[in-house]
């Protein structure tokens, strides 16, 4: 078998717009399974790289606060550390506006290789920055610059990776294949968190403060080079190739939409994207970025205990994410996302009451329930979000919508919740924050159309083999025949 993805559709219109009676195998995209696995692995690895940095930064937030903001109080250090973390999210929409259109014009694979390089460089440079005692105010300034580079590159990462996997996948298994993107997220985060936890358990506190915190950031270089090598070996997605063939056939007669035109034309889809990403990322950053510091700084658990609890929950979430990805291909995306949204509304407060009880088993139970609810989103979003948009603007629209929502609501979650708890002295504020996200998510889900087991908008049906393509054609013709019979007037 060839290791090439076969895109057999050479027409200028998607197969979905061809009459079933005229449909042939040449109108169906047949996906090579080997290339699909490589594409999924390469996309997931980039996301793992991004979240390796998040895991490291979140677990080192207290130490980073001491290194770069030594004159502040412990609470102010934590808020300043998370403030620098959140600052990177302010430039993510700008990164999306730059990399998204480039990905739609020049291809997903090339831009994903570029974002990998920038992300690795930004992370590596954090480890090189001298501390405050050496260069004064320039230390936090350089930290901020490195975080801005990371944020800018990440602006093109998730939208591109989700688009890449969605366009490579078959219609029947898009949910399951997409869930590996978030499997990579959890794996990268867990790797970073595990590394920091082992170092904190084995290296003296002063040594961690002096030099140990730098080591995880230095690992970004070899990880980034490995990810870049894999991404450069990939071919472009079948859907993008098909789109470029159409553009050439039309001799570019259809002008490309500019940014404003795209936002106006697809404003409903963009709002849906923002609503879905809001609930997805509020629950995500609450668990992964804020929870370790909440357990330690607010509830008074030891650092090691707090870190280990969150790590175990992340480990439990990995297979659950794949499970939901598999089931969304069977029962649909909307029921699973709706379940997670309702769960947050109803269970956020009980979960935080359990976490605040101080009993280790109760704390763990509360975290596991929140983790389970989050996997309803992590297992579905990589397939749901790309399906909102057509092929020619998918990367751009998803990159902009995703990063705008993450910047306003997701990445600011640790900073806002830390400030709310400190201001109100109410340790339940994170639960109320998650409930609000659940309400917005549920309202958004009610406006969605189901996309499971259906072709992406503007693309041909995608199947795993030519035999499956023949079966699909037969099925469509039978359905067409039944419709014709129903619409034919009956004569007596």
CSV table of C-alpha atoms in Angstrom, one decimal:
chain,number,residue,atom,x,y,z
A,1,UNK,CA,0.0,0.0,0.0
A,2,UNK,CA,1.2,3.5,-0.8
A,3,UNK,CA,1.9,5.7,2.2
A,4,UNK,CA,0.4,8.6,0.3
A,5,UNK,CA,-3.0,10.1,1.2
A,6,UNK,CA,-5.3,9.5,-1.8
A,7,UNK,CA,-7.5,12.4,-2.7
A,8,UNK,CA,-9.5,11.2,-5.6
A,9,UNK,CA,-11.9,14.1,-6.0
A,10,UNK,CA,-10.7,16.3,-8.9
A,11,UNK,CA,-14.0,18.2,-9.4
A,12,UNK,CA,-14.5,21.9,-8.6
A,13,UNK,CA,-17.4,21.2,-6.2
A,14,UNK,CA,-17.6,19.1,-3.1
A,15,UNK,CA,-19.1,15.6,-3.5
A,16,UNK,CA,-21.9,16.7,-1.1
A,17,UNK,CA,-23.2,19.0,-3.8
A,18,UNK,CA,-23.1,16.2,-6.5
A,19,UNK,CA,-26.4,14.4,-7.2
A,20,UNK,CA,-26.3,10.9,-5.6
A,21,UNK,CA,-27.1,9.3,-8.9
A,22,UNK,CA,-24.0,10.9,-10.5
A,23,UNK,CA,-21.7,10.3,-7.5
A,24,UNK,CA,-18.6,8.1,-8.2
A,25,UNK,CA,-15.7,6.9,-6.1
A,26,UNK,CA,-13.7,9.7,-7.7
A,27,UNK,CA,-15.8,12.1,-5.7
A,28,UNK,CA,-14.8,10.6,-2.4
A,29,UNK,CA,-11.6,11.3,-0.5
A,30,UNK,CA,-9.9,8.0,0.6
A,31,UNK,CA,-7.5,8.5,3.6
A,32,UNK,CA,-4.4,6.4,4.0
A,33,UNK,CA,-4.4,5.0,7.5
A,34,UNK,CA,-0.6,5.2,8.0
A,35,UNK,CA,-0.4,8.9,7.1
A,36,UNK,CA,-3.5,9.6,9.3
A,37,UNK,CA,-1.7,8.1,12.3
A,38,UNK,CA,1.5,10.2,11.5
A,39,UNK,CA,-0.6,13.4,11.1
A,40,UNK,CA,-2.4,12.8,14.4
A,41,UNK,CA,0.9,12.1,16.2
A,42,UNK,CA,2.6,15.2,14.8
A,43,UNK,CA,-0.3,17.5,15.7
A,44,UNK,CA,-0.6,16.0,19.2
A,45,UNK,CA,3.1,16.3,19.8
A,46,UNK,CA,3.0,20.1,19.2
A,47,UNK,CA,0.1,20.5,21.6
A,48,UNK,CA,2.0,18.4,24.1
A,49,UNK,CA,5.0,20.7,23.7
A,50,UNK,CA,2.8,23.7,24.4
A,51,UNK,CA,1.3,22.1,27.5
A,52,UNK,CA,4.6,20.8,28.8
A,53,UNK,CA,5.5,24.5,29.2
A,54,UNK,CA,2.1,25.2,30.9
A,55,UNK,CA,2.6,22.3,33.3
A,56,UNK,CA,6.1,23.5,34.2
A,57,UNK,CA,5.1,27.1,34.6
A,58,UNK,CA,2.0,26.3,36.7
A,59,UNK,CA,3.9,24.0,39.0
A,60,UNK,CA,6.8,26.5,39.3
A,61,UNK,CA,4.5,29.5,39.8
A,62,UNK,CA,5.5,30.0,43.4
A,63,UNK,CA,9.2,29.7,42.7
A,64,UNK,CA,9.0,32.0,39.6
A,65,UNK,CA,7.3,34.6,41.8
A,66,UNK,CA,10.2,34.5,44.3
A,67,UNK,CA,12.8,34.6,41.5
A,68,UNK,CA,11.4,37.5,39.5
A,69,UNK,CA,9.3,39.4,42.1
A,70,UNK,CA,11.3,38.9,45.4
A,71,UNK,CA,10.2,42.2,47.1
A,72,UNK,CA,6.5,41.4,46.9
A,73,UNK,CA,4.4,39.5,49.5
A,74,UNK,CA,3.7,35.8,48.9
A,75,UNK,CA,0.2,36.5,47.6
A,76,UNK,CA,1.4,39.4,45.3
A,77,UNK,CA,4.2,37.1,44.0
A,78,UNK,CA,1.7,34.5,43.0
A,79,UNK,CA,-0.6,37.1,41.3
A,80,UNK,CA,2.4,38.6,39.5
A,81,UNK,CA,3.5,35.2,38.4
A,82,UNK,CA,0.1,34.4,37.0
A,83,UNK,CA,-0.1,37.9,35.6
A,84,UNK,CA,2.9,37.2,33.5
A,85,UNK,CA,1.4,33.9,32.5
A,86,UNK,CA,-1.9,35.6,31.5
A,87,UNK,CA,0.0,38.4,29.5
A,88,UNK,CA,1.0,35.8,26.9
A,89,UNK,CA,-2.7,35.3,26.2
A,90,UNK,CA,-3.2,38.9,25.2
A,91,UNK,CA,-1.1,38.4,22.0
A,92,UNK,CA,-2.6,35.0,21.1
A,93,UNK,CA,-5.4,36.6,19.0
A,94,UNK,CA,-2.7,38.5,17.1
A,95,UNK,CA,-0.8,35.3,16.5
A,96,UNK,CA,-4.1,33.8,15.3
A,97,UNK,CA,-4.6,36.7,12.9
A,98,UNK,CA,-1.1,36.3,11.5
A,99,UNK,CA,-0.8,32.5,11.3
A,100,UNK,CA,-4.4,31.6,10.5
A,101,UNK,CA,-4.6,33.4,7.1
A,102,UNK,CA,-1.1,32.1,6.3
A,103,UNK,CA,-2.3,28.6,7.0
A,104,UNK,CA,-5.3,29.0,4.8
A,105,UNK,CA,-3.1,30.4,2.0
A,106,UNK,CA,0.1,28.4,2.1
A,107,UNK,CA,-1.0,25.2,3.9
A,108,UNK,CA,-1.4,23.9,7.4
A,109,UNK,CA,1.8,21.8,7.5
A,110,UNK,CA,4.2,24.7,6.8
A,111,UNK,CA,2.7,27.0,9.4
A,112,UNK,CA,2.6,24.3,12.1
A,113,UNK,CA,6.3,23.8,11.6
A,114,UNK,CA,6.9,27.5,12.0
A,115,UNK,CA,4.8,27.7,15.2
A,116,UNK,CA,6.8,24.8,16.6
A,117,UNK,CA,10.1,26.6,16.2
A,118,UNK,CA,8.9,29.8,17.8
A,119,UNK,CA,7.3,28.0,20.7
A,120,UNK,CA,10.4,26.1,21.5
A,121,UNK,CA,12.6,29.2,21.3
A,122,UNK,CA,10.4,31.1,23.6
A,123,UNK,CA,10.3,28.4,26.2
A,124,UNK,CA,14.1,27.7,26.1
A,125,UNK,CA,14.8,31.5,26.6
A,126,UNK,CA,12.9,31.5,29.9
A,127,UNK,CA,15.5,29.2,31.3
A,128,UNK,CA,18.3,31.7,30.3
A,129,UNK,CA,16.9,34.8,32.0
A,130,UNK,CA,19.0,36.0,35.0
A,131,UNK,CA,17.1,36.5,38.2
A,132,UNK,CA,16.0,39.8,39.8
A,133,UNK,CA,19.0,40.0,42.1
A,134,UNK,CA,21.3,40.0,39.0
A,135,UNK,CA,19.7,42.4,36.6
A,136,UNK,CA,16.8,44.0,38.5
A,137,UNK,CA,13.7,45.0,36.7
A,138,UNK,CA,15.0,43.7,33.4
A,139,UNK,CA,14.4,40.1,34.7
A,140,UNK,CA,10.6,40.3,34.8
A,141,UNK,CA,10.6,42.3,31.6
A,142,UNK,CA,12.6,39.6,29.8
A,143,UNK,CA,10.3,37.0,31.3
A,144,UNK,CA,7.3,38.9,29.9
A,145,UNK,CA,8.9,39.1,26.4
A,146,UNK,CA,9.6,35.4,26.3
A,147,UNK,CA,6.0,34.7,27.4
A,148,UNK,CA,4.8,37.1,24.6
A,149,UNK,CA,6.8,35.1,22.0
A,150,UNK,CA,5.2,31.9,23.3
A,151,UNK,CA,1.8,33.4,23.2
A,152,UNK,CA,2.2,34.7,19.7
A,153,UNK,CA,3.3,31.4,18.3
A,154,UNK,CA,0.6,29.5,20.3
A,155,UNK,CA,-1.9,31.7,18.5
A,156,UNK,CA,-1.4,29.6,15.4
A,157,UNK,CA,-0.8,26.2,17.1
A,158,UNK,CA,-4.2,24.9,18.4
A,159,UNK,CA,-6.3,26.1,15.5
A,160,UNK,CA,-3.8,24.7,13.0
A,161,UNK,CA,-3.4,21.4,14.9
A,162,UNK,CA,-7.2,20.9,15.3
A,163,UNK,CA,-7.7,21.8,11.6
A,164,UNK,CA,-4.9,19.4,10.5
A,165,UNK,CA,-6.3,16.4,12.4
A,166,UNK,CA,-9.9,17.1,11.4
A,167,UNK,CA,-9.0,17.4,7.7
A,168,UNK,CA,-6.9,14.2,7.8
A,169,UNK,CA,-9.6,12.1,9.5
A,170,UNK,CA,-12.3,10.0,8.1
A,171,UNK,CA,-15.9,11.3,8.8
A,172,UNK,CA,-16.7,8.2,10.9
A,173,UNK,CA,-13.7,8.6,13.3
A,174,UNK,CA,-13.1,12.3,13.4
A,175,UNK,CA,-14.1,12.6,17.0
A,176,UNK,CA,-11.8,9.8,18.2
A,177,UNK,CA,-8.8,11.0,16.1
A,178,UNK,CA,-9.3,14.6,17.3
A,179,UNK,CA,-9.3,13.5,20.9
A,180,UNK,CA,-5.7,12.6,20.6
A,181,UNK,CA,-4.9,16.3,20.3
A,182,UNK,CA,-6.2,16.8,23.9
A,183,UNK,CA,-4.6,13.5,24.9
A,184,UNK,CA,-1.3,15.2,23.9
A,185,UNK,CA,-2.3,18.2,25.9
A,186,UNK,CA,-2.7,16.2,29.1
A,187,UNK,CA,0.4,14.1,28.3
A,188,UNK,CA,2.5,17.2,27.9
A,189,UNK,CA,1.2,18.8,31.0
A,190,UNK,CA,1.7,15.6,33.0
A,191,UNK,CA,5.2,15.3,31.7
A,192,UNK,CA,6.1,18.9,32.8
A,193,UNK,CA,4.3,18.5,36.1
A,194,UNK,CA,5.9,15.2,36.9
A,195,UNK,CA,9.4,16.5,36.1
A,196,UNK,CA,8.9,19.5,38.4
A,197,UNK,CA,7.4,17.4,41.2
A,198,UNK,CA,10.3,14.9,41.1
A,199,UNK,CA,12.8,17.8,41.1
A,200,UNK,CA,11.1,19.4,44.1
A,201,UNK,CA,11.1,16.1,46.0
A,202,UNK,CA,14.7,15.4,45.3
A,203,UNK,CA,16.5,18.8,45.1
A,204,UNK,CA,16.8,21.1,48.1
A,205,UNK,CA,14.6,24.2,48.1
A,206,UNK,CA,17.4,26.6,47.8
A,207,UNK,CA,18.9,24.8,44.9
A,208,UNK,CA,15.5,24.8,43.1
A,209,UNK,CA,15.4,28.6,43.7
A,210,UNK,CA,19.0,29.1,42.5
A,211,UNK,CA,19.1,26.9,39.3
A,212,UNK,CA,16.8,23.9,39.4
A,213,UNK,CA,13.7,25.8,38.1
A,214,UNK,CA,15.6,26.5,34.8
A,215,UNK,CA,16.1,22.8,33.9
A,216,UNK,CA,12.6,22.0,32.6
A,217,UNK,CA,12.6,25.1,30.3
A,218,UNK,CA,15.9,23.9,28.8
A,219,UNK,CA,14.3,20.7,27.7
A,220,UNK,CA,12.1,22.6,25.3
A,221,UNK,CA,15.0,22.7,22.7
A,222,UNK,CA,15.4,18.9,22.1
A,223,UNK,CA,11.6,18.4,22.3
A,224,UNK,CA,11.0,21.2,19.8
A,225,UNK,CA,13.6,19.8,17.3
A,226,UNK,CA,12.0,16.4,17.5
A,227,UNK,CA,8.5,17.8,16.9
A,228,UNK,CA,9.8,20.0,14.0
A,229,UNK,CA,11.4,17.0,12.3
A,230,UNK,CA,8.2,15.0,12.5
A,231,UNK,CA,6.0,17.9,11.2
A,232,UNK,CA,8.3,18.6,8.3
A,233,UNK,CA,7.9,15.0,7.1
A,234,UNK,CA,4.1,15.3,6.8
A,235,UNK,CA,2.1,15.9,3.6
A,236,UNK,CA,-0.6,18.6,3.4
A,237,UNK,CA,-4.1,17.7,4.4
A,238,UNK,CA,-6.4,16.1,1.7
A,239,UNK,CA,-9.1,18.8,2.3
A,240,UNK,CA,-6.6,21.6,1.7
A,241,UNK,CA,-5.2,20.0,-1.4
A,242,UNK,CA,-8.7,19.6,-2.7
A,243,UNK,CA,-9.4,23.3,-2.0
A,244,UNK,CA,-6.2,24.4,-3.8
A,245,UNK,CA,-7.2,22.3,-6.8
A,246,UNK,CA,-10.6,24.1,-6.9
A,247,UNK,CA,-8.8,27.4,-6.7
A,248,UNK,CA,-6.6,26.6,-9.6
A,249,UNK,CA,-9.5,25.2,-11.6
A,250,UNK,CA,-11.4,28.5,-11.0
A,251,UNK,CA,-8.3,30.4,-12.0
A,252,UNK,CA,-8.7,32.4,-8.8
A,253,UNK,CA,-12.0,33.9,-10.0
A,254,UNK,CA,-13.3,33.9,-6.4
A,255,UNK,CA,-11.6,36.7,-4.4
A,256,UNK,CA,-10.2,35.7,-1.0
A,257,UNK,CA,-12.1,37.2,2.0
A,258,UNK,CA,-10.2,39.8,4.1
A,259,UNK,CA,-10.3,39.6,7.9
A,260,UNK,CA,-13.3,41.9,8.4
A,261,UNK,CA,-15.4,40.3,5.6
A,262,UNK,CA,-14.7,36.8,7.2
A,263,UNK,CA,-15.8,38.0,10.6
A,264,UNK,CA,-19.0,39.6,9.3
A,265,UNK,CA,-19.9,36.6,7.0
A,266,UNK,CA,-19.2,34.0,9.6
A,267,UNK,CA,-20.2,35.9,12.8
A,268,UNK,CA,-22.6,33.3,14.0
A,269,UNK,CA,-20.1,30.5,13.7
A,270,UNK,CA,-17.5,32.7,15.4
A,271,UNK,CA,-19.7,33.4,18.3
A,272,UNK,CA,-20.4,29.7,18.7
A,273,UNK,CA,-16.7,29.0,18.6
A,274,UNK,CA,-16.0,31.6,21.3
A,275,UNK,CA,-18.8,30.2,23.5
A,276,UNK,CA,-17.6,26.6,23.2
A,277,UNK,CA,-13.9,27.6,23.8
A,278,UNK,CA,-14.9,29.6,26.9
A,279,UNK,CA,-16.4,26.6,28.7
A,280,UNK,CA,-13.6,24.3,27.4
A,281,UNK,CA,-10.8,26.6,28.6
A,282,UNK,CA,-12.2,27.9,31.9
A,283,UNK,CA,-12.5,24.3,33.1
A,284,UNK,CA,-9.1,23.5,31.6
A,285,UNK,CA,-7.1,26.3,33.1
A,286,UNK,CA,-8.9,26.1,36.4
A,287,UNK,CA,-7.8,22.5,36.8
A,288,UNK,CA,-4.3,22.6,35.2
A,289,UNK,CA,-3.0,26.1,36.0
A,290,UNK,CA,-4.9,27.4,39.0
A,291,UNK,CA,-5.7,24.3,41.1
A,292,UNK,CA,-2.1,23.5,42.2
A,293,UNK,CA,-1.7,27.0,43.7
A,294,UNK,CA,-5.3,26.9,45.1
A,295,UNK,CA,-4.6,23.7,47.0
A,296,UNK,CA,-1.4,25.0,48.4
A,297,UNK,CA,-1.9,28.8,48.8
A,298,UNK,CA,-5.6,28.9,49.7
A,299,UNK,CA,-6.4,25.5,51.3
A,300,UNK,CA,-3.0,25.1,53.0
A,301,UNK,CA,-2.0,21.7,51.7
A,302,UNK,CA,1.7,20.9,51.3
A,303,UNK,CA,3.1,21.7,47.8
A,304,UNK,CA,4.0,18.1,47.1
A,305,UNK,CA,0.5,16.9,48.1
A,306,UNK,CA,-1.2,19.5,45.9
A,307,UNK,CA,1.0,18.7,43.0
A,308,UNK,CA,0.6,14.9,43.3
A,309,UNK,CA,-3.2,15.2,43.6
A,310,UNK,CA,-3.6,17.2,40.3
A,311,UNK,CA,-1.1,14.9,38.5
A,312,UNK,CA,-3.1,11.8,39.4
A,313,UNK,CA,-6.3,13.5,38.2
A,314,UNK,CA,-4.6,14.4,34.9
A,315,UNK,CA,-3.6,10.8,34.5
A,316,UNK,CA,-7.2,9.6,35.0
A,317,UNK,CA,-8.4,12.2,32.5
A,318,UNK,CA,-6.2,10.9,29.6
A,319,UNK,CA,-8.2,7.7,28.8
A,320,UNK,CA,-11.5,9.4,29.6
A,321,UNK,CA,-10.7,12.0,26.8
A,322,UNK,CA,-10.2,9.2,24.3
A,323,UNK,CA,-13.3,7.5,25.5
A,324,UNK,CA,-15.5,10.6,24.9
A,325,UNK,CA,-13.8,11.1,21.5
A,326,UNK,CA,-14.8,7.5,20.6
A,327,UNK,CA,-18.4,7.9,21.8
A,328,UNK,CA,-19.0,11.2,20.1
A,329,UNK,CA,-18.6,9.4,16.8
A,330,UNK,CA,-21.5,7.2,17.9
A,331,UNK,CA,-23.9,9.4,19.9
A,332,UNK,CA,-22.9,12.9,18.6
A,333,UNK,CA,-20.9,15.9,19.9
A,334,UNK,CA,-23.9,17.9,21.3
A,335,UNK,CA,-25.0,15.4,24.0
A,336,UNK,CA,-21.5,15.0,25.4
A,337,UNK,CA,-20.8,18.8,25.5
A,338,UNK,CA,-24.2,19.4,27.0
A,339,UNK,CA,-23.5,16.8,29.7
A,340,UNK,CA,-20.3,18.6,30.7
A,341,UNK,CA,-22.0,22.0,30.8
A,342,UNK,CA,-24.9,20.8,32.9
A,343,UNK,CA,-22.4,19.0,35.2
A,344,UNK,CA,-20.5,22.2,35.8
A,345,UNK,CA,-23.6,24.1,36.7
A,346,UNK,CA,-24.9,21.5,39.1
A,347,UNK,CA,-21.7,20.0,40.5
A,348,UNK,CA,-19.1,22.9,40.7
A,349,UNK,CA,-20.1,24.0,44.2
A,350,UNK,CA,-20.3,20.5,45.7
A,351,UNK,CA,-16.9,19.6,44.1
A,352,UNK,CA,-15.2,22.7,45.7
A,353,UNK,CA,-16.9,21.9,49.0
A,354,UNK,CA,-15.3,18.5,48.9
A,355,UNK,CA,-11.9,20.0,47.9
A,356,UNK,CA,-12.2,22.5,50.7
A,357,UNK,CA,-13.0,19.8,53.3
A,358,UNK,CA,-9.3,19.0,53.9
A,359,UNK,CA,-10.0,15.2,53.8
A,360,UNK,CA,-7.6,13.7,51.2
A,361,UNK,CA,-10.2,11.3,49.7
A,362,UNK,CA,-12.8,14.1,49.6
A,363,UNK,CA,-10.3,16.4,47.9
A,364,UNK,CA,-9.4,13.7,45.4
A,365,UNK,CA,-13.1,12.9,44.7
A,366,UNK,CA,-13.9,16.6,44.0
A,367,UNK,CA,-11.0,16.9,41.6
A,368,UNK,CA,-11.9,13.7,39.8
A,369,UNK,CA,-15.5,14.8,39.2
A,370,UNK,CA,-14.2,18.2,37.8
A,371,UNK,CA,-11.7,16.3,35.7
A,372,UNK,CA,-14.4,13.9,34.4
A,373,UNK,CA,-16.6,16.9,33.4
A,374,UNK,CA,-13.7,18.6,31.6
A,375,UNK,CA,-13.1,15.5,29.5
A,376,UNK,CA,-16.6,16.0,28.0
A,377,UNK,CA,-15.0,19.0,26.4
A,378,UNK,CA,-11.5,17.8,25.8
A,379,UNK,CA,-12.8,14.7,24.0
A,380,UNK,CA,-15.1,16.6,21.7
A,381,UNK,CA,-13.8,20.1,20.9
A,382,UNK,CA,-11.0,19.1,18.5
A,383,UNK,CA,-13.6,17.7,16.1
A,384,UNK,CA,-16.5,20.1,16.9
A,385,UNK,CA,-14.6,23.4,16.4
A,386,UNK,CA,-13.1,22.8,12.9
A,387,UNK,CA,-16.6,21.7,11.7
A,388,UNK,CA,-18.0,25.1,12.3
A,389,UNK,CA,-16.1,26.6,9.3
A,390,UNK,CA,-15.6,25.9,5.6
A,391,UNK,CA,-12.2,24.8,4.3
A,392,UNK,CA,-11.0,28.0,2.8
A,393,UNK,CA,-11.2,30.0,6.0
A,394,UNK,CA,-11.1,27.2,8.6
A,395,UNK,CA,-7.6,27.8,9.9
A,396,UNK,CA,-8.1,31.6,10.1
A,397,UNK,CA,-11.5,31.6,11.7
A,398,UNK,CA,-10.7,28.9,14.2
A,399,UNK,CA,-7.3,30.5,15.2
A,400,UNK,CA,-9.0,33.9,15.7
A,401,UNK,CA,-12.1,32.6,17.5
A,402,UNK,CA,-10.3,30.2,19.7
A,403,UNK,CA,-7.5,32.6,20.7
A,404,UNK,CA,-9.9,35.5,21.3
A,405,UNK,CA,-11.9,33.4,23.7
A,406,UNK,CA,-8.8,31.9,25.4
A,407,UNK,CA,-7.3,35.3,25.8
A,408,UNK,CA,-10.4,36.9,27.4
A,409,UNK,CA,-11.7,34.0,29.4
A,410,UNK,CA,-9.4,31.0,29.5
A,411,UNK,CA,-5.8,32.2,30.1
A,412,UNK,CA,-7.0,34.8,32.6
A,413,UNK,CA,-8.8,32.2,34.7
A,414,UNK,CA,-5.9,31.7,37.2
A,415,UNK,CA,-5.3,35.4,37.5
A,416,UNK,CA,-9.0,36.4,37.9
A,417,UNK,CA,-9.9,33.6,40.3
A,418,UNK,CA,-6.8,34.3,42.5
A,419,UNK,CA,-7.8,38.0,42.6
A,420,UNK,CA,-11.4,37.1,43.4
A,421,UNK,CA,-10.5,34.8,46.3
A,422,UNK,CA,-8.0,37.3,47.6
A,423,UNK,CA,-10.5,40.2,47.4
A,424,UNK,CA,-13.6,38.5,48.6
A,425,UNK,CA,-12.0,36.0,51.0
A,426,UNK,CA,-14.5,33.5,49.6
A,427,UNK,CA,-12.8,30.2,48.6
A,428,UNK,CA,-15.9,29.2,46.6
A,429,UNK,CA,-15.3,31.9,43.9
A,430,UNK,CA,-13.7,29.4,41.5
A,431,UNK,CA,-16.9,27.3,41.7
A,432,UNK,CA,-19.1,30.2,40.8
A,433,UNK,CA,-16.8,31.1,38.0
A,434,UNK,CA,-17.1,27.6,36.5
A,435,UNK,CA,-20.9,27.7,36.9
A,436,UNK,CA,-21.0,30.9,34.8
A,437,UNK,CA,-18.9,29.2,32.2
A,438,UNK,CA,-21.3,26.2,32.2
A,439,UNK,CA,-24.3,28.4,31.6
A,440,UNK,CA,-22.6,30.1,28.6
A,441,UNK,CA,-21.5,26.7,27.3
A,442,UNK,CA,-25.0,25.1,27.6
A,443,UNK,CA,-26.6,28.1,25.7
A,444,UNK,CA,-24.0,27.7,23.0
A,445,UNK,CA,-24.6,23.9,22.6
A,446,UNK,CA,-28.3,24.5,22.1
A,447,UNK,CA,-27.5,26.5,18.9
A,448,UNK,CA,-25.2,23.9,17.4
A,449,UNK,CA,-26.1,21.5,14.6
A,450,UNK,CA,-24.8,17.9,14.9
A,451,UNK,CA,-21.7,17.2,12.8
A,452,UNK,CA,-20.7,13.7,13.9
A,453,UNK,CA,-20.1,11.2,11.1
A,454,UNK,CA,-20.7,14.0,8.5
A,455,UNK,CA,-18.2,15.6,6.0
A,456,UNK,CA,-16.6,18.9,6.9
A,457,UNK,CA,-18.2,22.0,5.4
A,458,UNK,CA,-17.0,22.5,1.9
A,459,UNK,CA,-15.1,19.2,1.7
A,460,UNK,CA,-15.8,15.8,0.1
A,461,UNK,CA,-16.8,12.8,2.3
A,462,UNK,CA,-13.7,11.2,3.7
A,463,UNK,CA,-13.5,7.4,4.1
A,464,UNK,CA,-10.9,4.8,5.1
A,465,UNK,CA,-11.0,2.6,1.9
A,466,UNK,CA,-12.4,2.4,-1.6
A,467,UNK,CA,-14.7,-0.4,-0.5
A,468,UNK,CA,-16.2,2.0,2.1
A,469,UNK,CA,-16.5,4.7,-0.6
A,470,UNK,CA,-18.6,2.2,-2.7
A,471,UNK,CA,-20.8,1.5,0.3
A,472,UNK,CA,-21.3,5.2,1.0
A,473,UNK,CA,-22.3,5.8,-2.7
A,474,UNK,CA,-24.8,2.9,-2.5
A,475,UNK,CA,-26.3,4.3,0.8
A,476,UNK,CA,-26.6,7.8,-0.7
A,477,UNK,CA,-28.3,6.4,-3.8
A,478,UNK,CA,-30.8,4.4,-1.7
A,479,UNK,CA,-31.6,7.4,0.4
A,480,UNK,CA,-32.1,9.5,-2.8
A,481,UNK,CA,-34.4,6.8,-4.2
A,482,UNK,CA,-36.5,6.8,-1.1
A,483,UNK,CA,-36.8,10.6,-1.2
A,484,UNK,CA,-37.9,10.5,-4.8
A,485,UNK,CA,-40.6,7.9,-4.0
A,486,UNK,CA,-41.9,10.0,-1.1
A,487,UNK,CA,-42.0,13.1,-3.4
A,488,UNK,CA,-43.7,11.3,-6.3
A,489,UNK,CA,-47.5,11.9,-6.3
A,490,UNK,CA,-49.4,8.7,-5.9
A,491,UNK,CA,-52.0,7.9,-8.6
A,492,UNK,CA,-55.1,5.8,-8.2
